[in-house]
mmCIF file of C-alpha atoms in Angstrom:
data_model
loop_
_atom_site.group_PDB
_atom_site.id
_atom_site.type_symbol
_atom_site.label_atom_id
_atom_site.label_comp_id
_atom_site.label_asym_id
_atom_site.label_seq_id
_atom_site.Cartn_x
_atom_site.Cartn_y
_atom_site.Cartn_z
ATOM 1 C CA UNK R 79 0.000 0.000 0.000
ATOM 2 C CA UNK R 80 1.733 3.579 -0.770
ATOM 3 C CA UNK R 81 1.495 6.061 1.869
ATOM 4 C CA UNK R 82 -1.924 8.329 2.007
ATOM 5 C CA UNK R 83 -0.771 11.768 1.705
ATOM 6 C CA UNK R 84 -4.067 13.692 1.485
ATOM 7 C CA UNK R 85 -7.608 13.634 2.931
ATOM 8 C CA UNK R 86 -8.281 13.059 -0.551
ATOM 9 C CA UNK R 87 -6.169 10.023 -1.272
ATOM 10 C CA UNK R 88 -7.703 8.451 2.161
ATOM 11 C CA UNK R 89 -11.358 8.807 1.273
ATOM 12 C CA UNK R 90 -10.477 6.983 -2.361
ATOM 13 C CA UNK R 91 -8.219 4.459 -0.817
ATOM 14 C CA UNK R 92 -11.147 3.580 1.543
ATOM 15 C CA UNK R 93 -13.707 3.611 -1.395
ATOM 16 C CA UNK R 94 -11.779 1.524 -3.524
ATOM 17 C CA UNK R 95 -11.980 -1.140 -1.068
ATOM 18 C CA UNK R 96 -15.822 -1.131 -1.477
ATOM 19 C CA UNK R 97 -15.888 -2.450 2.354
ATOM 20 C CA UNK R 98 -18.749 -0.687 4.029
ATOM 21 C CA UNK R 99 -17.693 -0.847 7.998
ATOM 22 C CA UNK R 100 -20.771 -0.134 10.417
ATOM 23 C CA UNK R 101 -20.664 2.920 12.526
ATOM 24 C CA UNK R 102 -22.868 3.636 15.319
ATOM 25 C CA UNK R 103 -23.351 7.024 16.215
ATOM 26 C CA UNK R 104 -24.921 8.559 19.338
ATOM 27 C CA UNK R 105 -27.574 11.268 19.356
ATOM 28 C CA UNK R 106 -26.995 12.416 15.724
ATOM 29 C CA UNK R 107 -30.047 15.041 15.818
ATOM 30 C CA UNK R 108 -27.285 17.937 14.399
ATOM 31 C CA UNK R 109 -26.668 18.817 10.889
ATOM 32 C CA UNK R 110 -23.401 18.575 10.873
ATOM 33 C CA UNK R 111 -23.470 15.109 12.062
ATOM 34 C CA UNK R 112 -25.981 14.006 9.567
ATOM 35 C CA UNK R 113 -24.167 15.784 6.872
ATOM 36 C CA UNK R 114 -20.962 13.784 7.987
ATOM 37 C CA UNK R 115 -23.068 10.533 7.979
ATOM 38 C CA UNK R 116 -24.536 11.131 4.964
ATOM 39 C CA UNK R 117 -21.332 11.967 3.025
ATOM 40 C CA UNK R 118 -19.809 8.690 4.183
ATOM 41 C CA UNK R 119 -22.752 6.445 3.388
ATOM 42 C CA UNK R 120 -23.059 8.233 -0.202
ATOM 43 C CA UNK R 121 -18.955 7.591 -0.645
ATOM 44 C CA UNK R 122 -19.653 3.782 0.366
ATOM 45 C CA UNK R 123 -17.587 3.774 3.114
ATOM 46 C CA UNK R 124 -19.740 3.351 6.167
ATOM 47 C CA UNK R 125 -23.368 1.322 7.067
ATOM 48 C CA UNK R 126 -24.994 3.982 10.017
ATOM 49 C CA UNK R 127 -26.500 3.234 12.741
ATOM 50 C CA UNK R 128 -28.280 6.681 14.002
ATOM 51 C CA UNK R 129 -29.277 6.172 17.909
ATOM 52 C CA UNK R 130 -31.672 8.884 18.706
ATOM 53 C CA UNK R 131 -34.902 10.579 18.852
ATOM 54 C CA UNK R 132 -36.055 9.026 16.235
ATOM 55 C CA UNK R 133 -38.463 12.130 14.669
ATOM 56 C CA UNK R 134 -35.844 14.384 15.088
ATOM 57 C CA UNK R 135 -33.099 12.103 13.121
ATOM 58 C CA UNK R 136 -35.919 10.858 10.390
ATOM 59 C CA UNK R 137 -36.981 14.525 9.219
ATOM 60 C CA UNK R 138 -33.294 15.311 9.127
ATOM 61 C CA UNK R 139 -32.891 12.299 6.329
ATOM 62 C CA UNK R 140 -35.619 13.200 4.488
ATOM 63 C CA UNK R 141 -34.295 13.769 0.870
ATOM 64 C CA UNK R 142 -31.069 11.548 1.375
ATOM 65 C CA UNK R 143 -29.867 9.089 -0.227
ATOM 66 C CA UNK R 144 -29.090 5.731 0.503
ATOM 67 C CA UNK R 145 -31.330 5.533 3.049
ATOM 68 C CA UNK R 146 -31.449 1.631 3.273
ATOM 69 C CA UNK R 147 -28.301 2.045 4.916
ATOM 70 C CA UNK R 148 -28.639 3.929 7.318
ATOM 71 C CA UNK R 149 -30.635 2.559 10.480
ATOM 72 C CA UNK R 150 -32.260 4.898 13.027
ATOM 73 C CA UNK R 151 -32.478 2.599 16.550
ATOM 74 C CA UNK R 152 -35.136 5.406 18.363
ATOM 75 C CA UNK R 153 -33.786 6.402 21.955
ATOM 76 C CA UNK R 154 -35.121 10.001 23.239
ATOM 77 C CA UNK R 155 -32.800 10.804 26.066
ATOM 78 C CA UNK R 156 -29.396 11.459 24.745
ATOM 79 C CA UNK R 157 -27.298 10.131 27.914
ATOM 80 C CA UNK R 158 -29.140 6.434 27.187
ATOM 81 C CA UNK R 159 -28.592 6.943 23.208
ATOM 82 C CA UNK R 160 -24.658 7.144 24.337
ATOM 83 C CA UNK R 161 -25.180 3.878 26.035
ATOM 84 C CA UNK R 162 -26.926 2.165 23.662
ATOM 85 C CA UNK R 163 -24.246 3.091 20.728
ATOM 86 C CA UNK R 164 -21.625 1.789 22.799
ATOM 87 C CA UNK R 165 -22.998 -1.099 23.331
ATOM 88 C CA UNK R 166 -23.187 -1.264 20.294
ATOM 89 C CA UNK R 167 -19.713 -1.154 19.425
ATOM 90 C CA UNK R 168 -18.720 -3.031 22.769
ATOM 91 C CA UNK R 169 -20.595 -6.232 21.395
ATOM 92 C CA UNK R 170 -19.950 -6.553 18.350
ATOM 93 C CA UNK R 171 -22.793 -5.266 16.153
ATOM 94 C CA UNK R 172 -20.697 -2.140 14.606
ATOM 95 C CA UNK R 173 -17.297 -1.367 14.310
ATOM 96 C CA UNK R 174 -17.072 1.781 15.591
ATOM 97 C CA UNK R 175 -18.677 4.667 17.760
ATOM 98 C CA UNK R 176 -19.274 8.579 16.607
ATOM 99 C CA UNK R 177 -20.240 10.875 19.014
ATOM 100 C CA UNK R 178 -23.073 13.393 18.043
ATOM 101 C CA UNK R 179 -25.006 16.421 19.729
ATOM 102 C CA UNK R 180 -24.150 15.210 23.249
ATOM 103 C CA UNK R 181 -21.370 17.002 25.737
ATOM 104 C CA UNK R 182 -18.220 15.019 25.319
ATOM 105 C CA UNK R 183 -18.339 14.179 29.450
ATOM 106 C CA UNK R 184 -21.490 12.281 29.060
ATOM 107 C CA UNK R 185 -20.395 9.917 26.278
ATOM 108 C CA UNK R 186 -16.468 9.593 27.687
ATOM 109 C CA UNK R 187 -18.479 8.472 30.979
ATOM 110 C CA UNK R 188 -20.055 5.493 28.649
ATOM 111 C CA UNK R 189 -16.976 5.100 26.891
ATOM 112 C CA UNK R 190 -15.243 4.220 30.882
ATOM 113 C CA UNK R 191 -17.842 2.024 32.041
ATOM 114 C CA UNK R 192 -16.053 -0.364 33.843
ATOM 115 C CA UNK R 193 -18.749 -2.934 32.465
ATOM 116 C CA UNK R 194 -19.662 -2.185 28.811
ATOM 117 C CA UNK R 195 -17.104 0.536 28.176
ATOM 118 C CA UNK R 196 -14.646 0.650 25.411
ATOM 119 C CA UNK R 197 -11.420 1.286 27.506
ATOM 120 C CA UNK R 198 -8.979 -1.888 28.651
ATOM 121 C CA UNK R 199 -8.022 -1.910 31.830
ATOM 122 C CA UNK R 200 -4.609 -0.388 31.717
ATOM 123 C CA UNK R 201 -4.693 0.872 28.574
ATOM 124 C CA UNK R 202 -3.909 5.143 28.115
ATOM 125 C CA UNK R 203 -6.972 6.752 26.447
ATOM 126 C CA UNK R 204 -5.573 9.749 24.369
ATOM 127 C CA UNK R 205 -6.254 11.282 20.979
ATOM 128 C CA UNK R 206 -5.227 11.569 17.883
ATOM 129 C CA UNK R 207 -5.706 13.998 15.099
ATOM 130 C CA UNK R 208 -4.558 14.521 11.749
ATOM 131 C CA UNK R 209 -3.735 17.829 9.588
ATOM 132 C CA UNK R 210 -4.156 18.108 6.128
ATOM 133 C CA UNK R 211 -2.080 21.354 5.564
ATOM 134 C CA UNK R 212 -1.624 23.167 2.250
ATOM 135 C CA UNK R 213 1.716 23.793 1.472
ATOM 136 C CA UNK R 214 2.624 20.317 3.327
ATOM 137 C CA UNK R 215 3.673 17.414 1.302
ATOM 138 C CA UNK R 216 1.844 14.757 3.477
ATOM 139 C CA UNK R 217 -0.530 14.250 6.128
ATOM 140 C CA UNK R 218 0.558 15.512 9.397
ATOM 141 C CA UNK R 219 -0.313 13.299 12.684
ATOM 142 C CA UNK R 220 -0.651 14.756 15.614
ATOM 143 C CA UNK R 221 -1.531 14.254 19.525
ATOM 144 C CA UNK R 222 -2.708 15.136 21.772
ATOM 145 C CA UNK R 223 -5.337 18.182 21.214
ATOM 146 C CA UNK R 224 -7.983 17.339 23.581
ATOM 147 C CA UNK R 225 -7.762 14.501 26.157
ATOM 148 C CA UNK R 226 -4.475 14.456 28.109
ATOM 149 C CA UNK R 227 -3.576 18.067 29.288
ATOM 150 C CA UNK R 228 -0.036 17.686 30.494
ATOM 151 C CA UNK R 229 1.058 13.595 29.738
ATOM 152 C CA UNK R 230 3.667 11.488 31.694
ATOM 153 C CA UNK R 231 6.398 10.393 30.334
ATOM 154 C CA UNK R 232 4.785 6.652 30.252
ATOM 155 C CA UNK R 233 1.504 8.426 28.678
ATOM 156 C CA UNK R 234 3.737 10.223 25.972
ATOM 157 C CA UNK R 235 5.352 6.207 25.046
ATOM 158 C CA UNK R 236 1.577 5.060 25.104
ATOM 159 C CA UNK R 237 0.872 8.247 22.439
ATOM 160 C CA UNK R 238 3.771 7.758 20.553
ATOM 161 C CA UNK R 239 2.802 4.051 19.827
ATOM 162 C CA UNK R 240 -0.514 4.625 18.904
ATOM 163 C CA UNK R 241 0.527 7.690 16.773
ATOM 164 C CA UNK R 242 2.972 5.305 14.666
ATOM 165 C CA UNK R 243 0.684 2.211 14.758
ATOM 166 C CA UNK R 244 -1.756 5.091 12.842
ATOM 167 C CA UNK R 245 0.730 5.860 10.734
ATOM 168 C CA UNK R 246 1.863 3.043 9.336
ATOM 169 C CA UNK R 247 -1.820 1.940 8.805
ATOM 170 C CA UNK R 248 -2.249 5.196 6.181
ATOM 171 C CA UNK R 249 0.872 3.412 4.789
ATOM 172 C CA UNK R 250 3.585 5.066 6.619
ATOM 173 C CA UNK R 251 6.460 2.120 6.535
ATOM 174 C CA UNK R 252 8.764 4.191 8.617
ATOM 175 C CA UNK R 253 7.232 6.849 10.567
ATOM 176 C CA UNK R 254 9.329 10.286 11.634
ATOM 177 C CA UNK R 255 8.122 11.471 14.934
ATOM 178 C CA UNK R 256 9.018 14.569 16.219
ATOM 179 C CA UNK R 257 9.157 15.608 20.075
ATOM 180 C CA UNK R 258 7.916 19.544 19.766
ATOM 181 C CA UNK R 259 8.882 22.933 21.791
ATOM 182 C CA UNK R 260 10.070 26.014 20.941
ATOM 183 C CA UNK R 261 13.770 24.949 21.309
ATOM 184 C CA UNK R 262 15.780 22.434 19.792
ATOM 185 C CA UNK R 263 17.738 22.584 23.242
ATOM 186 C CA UNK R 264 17.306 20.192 26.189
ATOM 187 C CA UNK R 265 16.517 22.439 29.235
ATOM 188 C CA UNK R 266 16.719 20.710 32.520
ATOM 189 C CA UNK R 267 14.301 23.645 34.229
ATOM 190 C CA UNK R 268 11.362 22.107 31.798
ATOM 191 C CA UNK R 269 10.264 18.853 33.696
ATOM 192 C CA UNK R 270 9.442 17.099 30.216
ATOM 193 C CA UNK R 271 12.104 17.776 28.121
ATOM 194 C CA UNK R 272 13.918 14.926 30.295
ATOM 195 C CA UNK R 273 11.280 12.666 28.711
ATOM 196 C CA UNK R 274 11.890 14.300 25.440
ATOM 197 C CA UNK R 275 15.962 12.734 26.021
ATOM 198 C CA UNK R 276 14.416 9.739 27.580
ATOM 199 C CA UNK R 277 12.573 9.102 24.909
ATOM 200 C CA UNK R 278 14.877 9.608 22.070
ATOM 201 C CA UNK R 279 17.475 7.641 24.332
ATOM 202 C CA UNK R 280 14.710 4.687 24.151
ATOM 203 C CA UNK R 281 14.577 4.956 20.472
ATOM 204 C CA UNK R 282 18.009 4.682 20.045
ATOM 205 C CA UNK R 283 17.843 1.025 22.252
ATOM 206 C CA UNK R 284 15.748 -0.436 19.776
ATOM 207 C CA UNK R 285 12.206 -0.038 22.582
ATOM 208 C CA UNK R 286 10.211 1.357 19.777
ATOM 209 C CA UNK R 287 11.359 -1.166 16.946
ATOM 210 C CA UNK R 288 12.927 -0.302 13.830
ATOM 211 C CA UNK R 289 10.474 0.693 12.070
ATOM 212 C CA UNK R 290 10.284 4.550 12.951
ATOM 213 C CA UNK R 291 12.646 7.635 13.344
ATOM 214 C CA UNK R 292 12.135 9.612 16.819
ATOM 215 C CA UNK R 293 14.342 12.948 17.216
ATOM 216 C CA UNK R 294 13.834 16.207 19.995
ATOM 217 C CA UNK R 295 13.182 18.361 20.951
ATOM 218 C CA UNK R 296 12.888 20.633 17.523
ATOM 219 C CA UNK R 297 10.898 23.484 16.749
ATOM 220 C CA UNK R 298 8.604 23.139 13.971
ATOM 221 C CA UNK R 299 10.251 24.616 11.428
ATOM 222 C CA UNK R 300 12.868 21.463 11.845
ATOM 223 C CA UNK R 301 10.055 19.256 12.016
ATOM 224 C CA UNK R 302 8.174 20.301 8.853
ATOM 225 C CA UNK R 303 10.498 23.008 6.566
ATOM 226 C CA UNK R 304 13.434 21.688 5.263
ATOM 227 C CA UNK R 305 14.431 25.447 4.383
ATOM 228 C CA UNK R 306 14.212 27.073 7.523
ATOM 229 C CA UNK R 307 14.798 23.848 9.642
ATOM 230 C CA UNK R 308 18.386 24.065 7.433
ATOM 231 C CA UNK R 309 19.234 27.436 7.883
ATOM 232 C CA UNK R 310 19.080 26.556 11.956
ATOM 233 C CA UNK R 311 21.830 23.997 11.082
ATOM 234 C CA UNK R 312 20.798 21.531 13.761
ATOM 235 C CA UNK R 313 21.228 17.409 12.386
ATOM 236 C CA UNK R 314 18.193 16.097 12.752
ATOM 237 C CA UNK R 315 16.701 12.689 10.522
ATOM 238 C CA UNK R 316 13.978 14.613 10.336
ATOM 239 C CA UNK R 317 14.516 17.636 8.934
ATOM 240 C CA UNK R 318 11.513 18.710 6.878
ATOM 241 C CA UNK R 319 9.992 15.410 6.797
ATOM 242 C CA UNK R 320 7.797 14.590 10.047
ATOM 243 C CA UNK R 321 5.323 12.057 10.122
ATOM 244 C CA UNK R 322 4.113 12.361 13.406
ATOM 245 C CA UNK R 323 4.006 15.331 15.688
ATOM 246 C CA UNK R 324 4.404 15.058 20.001
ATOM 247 C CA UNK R 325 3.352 17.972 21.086
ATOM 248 C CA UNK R 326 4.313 19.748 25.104
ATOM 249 C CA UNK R 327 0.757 19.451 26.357
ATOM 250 C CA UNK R 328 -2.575 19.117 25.059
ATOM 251 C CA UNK R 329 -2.795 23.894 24.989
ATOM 252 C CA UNK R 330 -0.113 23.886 22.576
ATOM 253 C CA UNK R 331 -1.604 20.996 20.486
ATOM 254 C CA UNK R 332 -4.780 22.396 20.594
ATOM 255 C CA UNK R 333 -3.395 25.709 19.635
ATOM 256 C CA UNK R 334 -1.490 24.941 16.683
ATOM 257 C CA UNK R 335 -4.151 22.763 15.392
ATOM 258 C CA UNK R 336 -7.030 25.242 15.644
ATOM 259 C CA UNK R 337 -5.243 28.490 13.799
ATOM 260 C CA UNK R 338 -4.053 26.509 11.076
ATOM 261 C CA UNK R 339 -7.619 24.926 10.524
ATOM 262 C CA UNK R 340 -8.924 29.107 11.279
ATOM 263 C CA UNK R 341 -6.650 30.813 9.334
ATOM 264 C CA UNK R 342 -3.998 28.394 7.310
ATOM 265 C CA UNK R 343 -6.978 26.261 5.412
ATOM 266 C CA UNK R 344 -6.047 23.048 6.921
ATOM 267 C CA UNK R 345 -8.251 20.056 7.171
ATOM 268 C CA UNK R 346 -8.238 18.643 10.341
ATOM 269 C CA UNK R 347 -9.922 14.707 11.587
ATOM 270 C CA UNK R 348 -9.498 12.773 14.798
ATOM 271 C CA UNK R 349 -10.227 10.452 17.407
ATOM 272 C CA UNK R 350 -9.886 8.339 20.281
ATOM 273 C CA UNK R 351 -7.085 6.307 20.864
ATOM 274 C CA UNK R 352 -6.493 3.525 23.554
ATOM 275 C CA UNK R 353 -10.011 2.321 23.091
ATOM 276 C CA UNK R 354 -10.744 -1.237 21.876
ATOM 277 C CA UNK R 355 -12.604 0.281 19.064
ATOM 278 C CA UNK R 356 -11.939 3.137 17.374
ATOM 279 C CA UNK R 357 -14.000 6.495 18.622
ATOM 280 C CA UNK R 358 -15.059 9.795 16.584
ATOM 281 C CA UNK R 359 -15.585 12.195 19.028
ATOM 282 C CA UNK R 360 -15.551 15.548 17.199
ATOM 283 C CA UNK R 361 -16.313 19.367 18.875
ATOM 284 C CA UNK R 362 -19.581 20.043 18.254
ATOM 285 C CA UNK R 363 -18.419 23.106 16.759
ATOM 286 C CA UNK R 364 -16.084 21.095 13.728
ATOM 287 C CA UNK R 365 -17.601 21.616 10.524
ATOM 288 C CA UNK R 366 -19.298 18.242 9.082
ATOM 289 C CA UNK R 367 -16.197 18.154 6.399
ATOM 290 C CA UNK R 368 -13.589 17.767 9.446
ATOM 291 C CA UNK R 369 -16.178 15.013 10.724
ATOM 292 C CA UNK R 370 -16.425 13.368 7.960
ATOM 293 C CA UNK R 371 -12.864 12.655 7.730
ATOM 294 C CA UNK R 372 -12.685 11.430 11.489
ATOM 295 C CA UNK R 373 -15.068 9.410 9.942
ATOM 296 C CA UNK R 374 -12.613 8.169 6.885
ATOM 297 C CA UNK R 375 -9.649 7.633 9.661
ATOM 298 C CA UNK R 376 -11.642 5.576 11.942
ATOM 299 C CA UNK R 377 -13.162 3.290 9.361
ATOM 300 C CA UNK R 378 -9.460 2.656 8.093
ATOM 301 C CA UNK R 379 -8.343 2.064 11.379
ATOM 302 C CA UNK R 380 -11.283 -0.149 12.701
#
C-alpha cells in the first residue's frame, strides 16, 4: 500500500476497497453530524446506525440518499442513546462509535464504564488527530489536542505508539516522529524535556522497533520546513519530513491545530485512541467536512 498523503487520497483508498464498515453514532439530531453521515454512506464507506430521537433524526434524512443504509435505533434521552451506541460497538454489532449532539463528558463516561465501556483496563486513552495542511507534502499526525492536558512520560510512550501504529496503517512504513517545543535545546528547568531525552534515548535502544525515526526536541520549522529547519543547522533525521508530531501538552496541540484549521486552510480529523474500538468524538463546533474525515480515519483504522 503507498502512503496516504491527502484527505483526498484516504477517502479513495477507503472507497476503492468497497468495504462498508458499520458505525454507530450517538444522538446524531445535528446537521453537521448528519451531513458527515450522509457523506460517508453516499462515498460507500460506512453502514450507520443513528441512535436517537427518532423524529428528530428521520426529518433530518428526508431527501437523502441511501437511506437503506442507514438505520435509526429510536432512543429520546441522549445520555441512554450514548449507552446504547456503545454497546453497540462493545458487542460486536458495529465497528465503531461517533459521538453526536451530546457534551463530550457524558459519552467519555459510557466510553469508561467499567462494564460495557470501550477502555482496557490499563490501557492510556488519548487522541489523535490529523492535519491536512496546504503547502505540506503529506498528512501531518498529531496528539494530543484534547484529552491528556499535560502527559507522563509513560503516557507520551503510550501516544507515541498509537501515533505510529496510525501511521503506518495510512501506509507510513517508517514513521518520523518529532518531540515539539520552541527549542531544539534540552533544558533541565522544563520537567518534560527529560522525557523528550528519555525518549529519544529509548529509540536509540531499539524499545520502539525499527520501524520509525524519533528525534527532539525541535521546533517546527525542523520538524516540517526543510528550508528554515536548514538554515538553523541543527542534524536532525527529520529535517523537513515529520510524520508524526508530540506535542508539550494538550494547549499547545490544541493551539497549533485550531489556527491553522482558522486561518492556514487546513483540514483537520481525529479520534480516540487507547479504546478497543476506534472512537469519533468531534467538537460540536467542527464543521461536518472535518467530521467526515474522522469518519474516513476511523473506518481505516477499525
Amino acid at each position: 500500500m503507498s502512503a496516504i498523503k491527502s484527505f483526498k487520497e484516504l477517502s479513495d483508498h477507503l472507497k476503492a476497497q468497497s468495504i462498508r464498515k458499520k458505525m454507530a453514532v450517538a444522538n446524531p439530531v445535528d446537521d453537521h453530524s448528519i451531513e458527515a453521515v450522509m457523506h460517508a454512506v453516499d462515498e460507500g464507506i460506512v453502514e450507520a446506525y443513528l441512535v436517537g430521537d427518532a423524529d428528530i433524526i428521520n426529518k433530518k434524512l428526508e431527501g437523502q440518499k441511501n437511506i437503506a443504509l442507514t438505520h435509526v435505533v429510536d432512543v429520546k434521552d441522549p445520555q441512554e442513546a450514548c449507552v446504547e451506541a456503545v454497546k453497540m460497538v462493545k458487542f460486536g454489532k458495529c465497528d465503531f462509535l461517533m459521538k453526536g449532539l451530546v457534551n463530550t463528558d457524558v459519552i467519555l463516561r459510557v466510553v469508561l464504564n467499567k462494564e460495557f465501556g470501550l477502555l482496557p483496563k490499563g490501557r492510556v486513552m488519548t487522541y489523535c488527530s490529523i492535519l491536512n495542511i496546504p503547502g505540506y507534502h503529506k498528512l501531518a499526525i498529531f496528539t494530543d489536542p484534547a484529552v491528556i492536558p499535560a502527559p507522563s512520560k509513560e503516557q507520551r510512550i503510550e501516544m507515541i505508539k498509537y501515533a505510529i501504529s496510525t501511521a503506518q496503517r495510512f501506509g507510513i512504513e517508517k514513521p518520523n516522529v518529532a518531540l515539539l517545543h520552541a527549542t531544539e535545546k534540552p533544558n533541565p528547568k522544563i520537567a518534560f524535556m527529560q522525557d523528550y531525552v528519555d525518549i529519544v534515548e529509548m529509540w536509540k535502544n531499539g524499545e520502539f522497533g525499527k520501524d520509525c525515526v524519533i528525534d527532539g526536541p525541535m521546533d517546527v520549522f525542523i520538524a516540517m520546513d526543510k528550508e528554515r529547519g536548514g538554515i538553523k543547522n541543527v542534524p536532525s533525521p527529520i529535517l523537513g519530513e515529520a510524520d508524526v508530531l508530540m506535542f508539550p501538552d494538550f494547549q499547545s496541540a490544541n493551539c497549533f491545530y485550531k489556527g491553522l484549521v482558522s486561518f492556514g486552510g487546513a483540514g483537520m480529523a481525529g479520534m480516540l485512541q487507547g479504546t478497543e474500538k476506534p472512537v469519533v468524538l468531534n467538537s460540536r463546533s467542527d464543521s461536518a467536512e472535518c467530521k467526515f474525515y474522522s469518519i474516513c480515519m476511523a473506518a481505516l483504522l477499525a
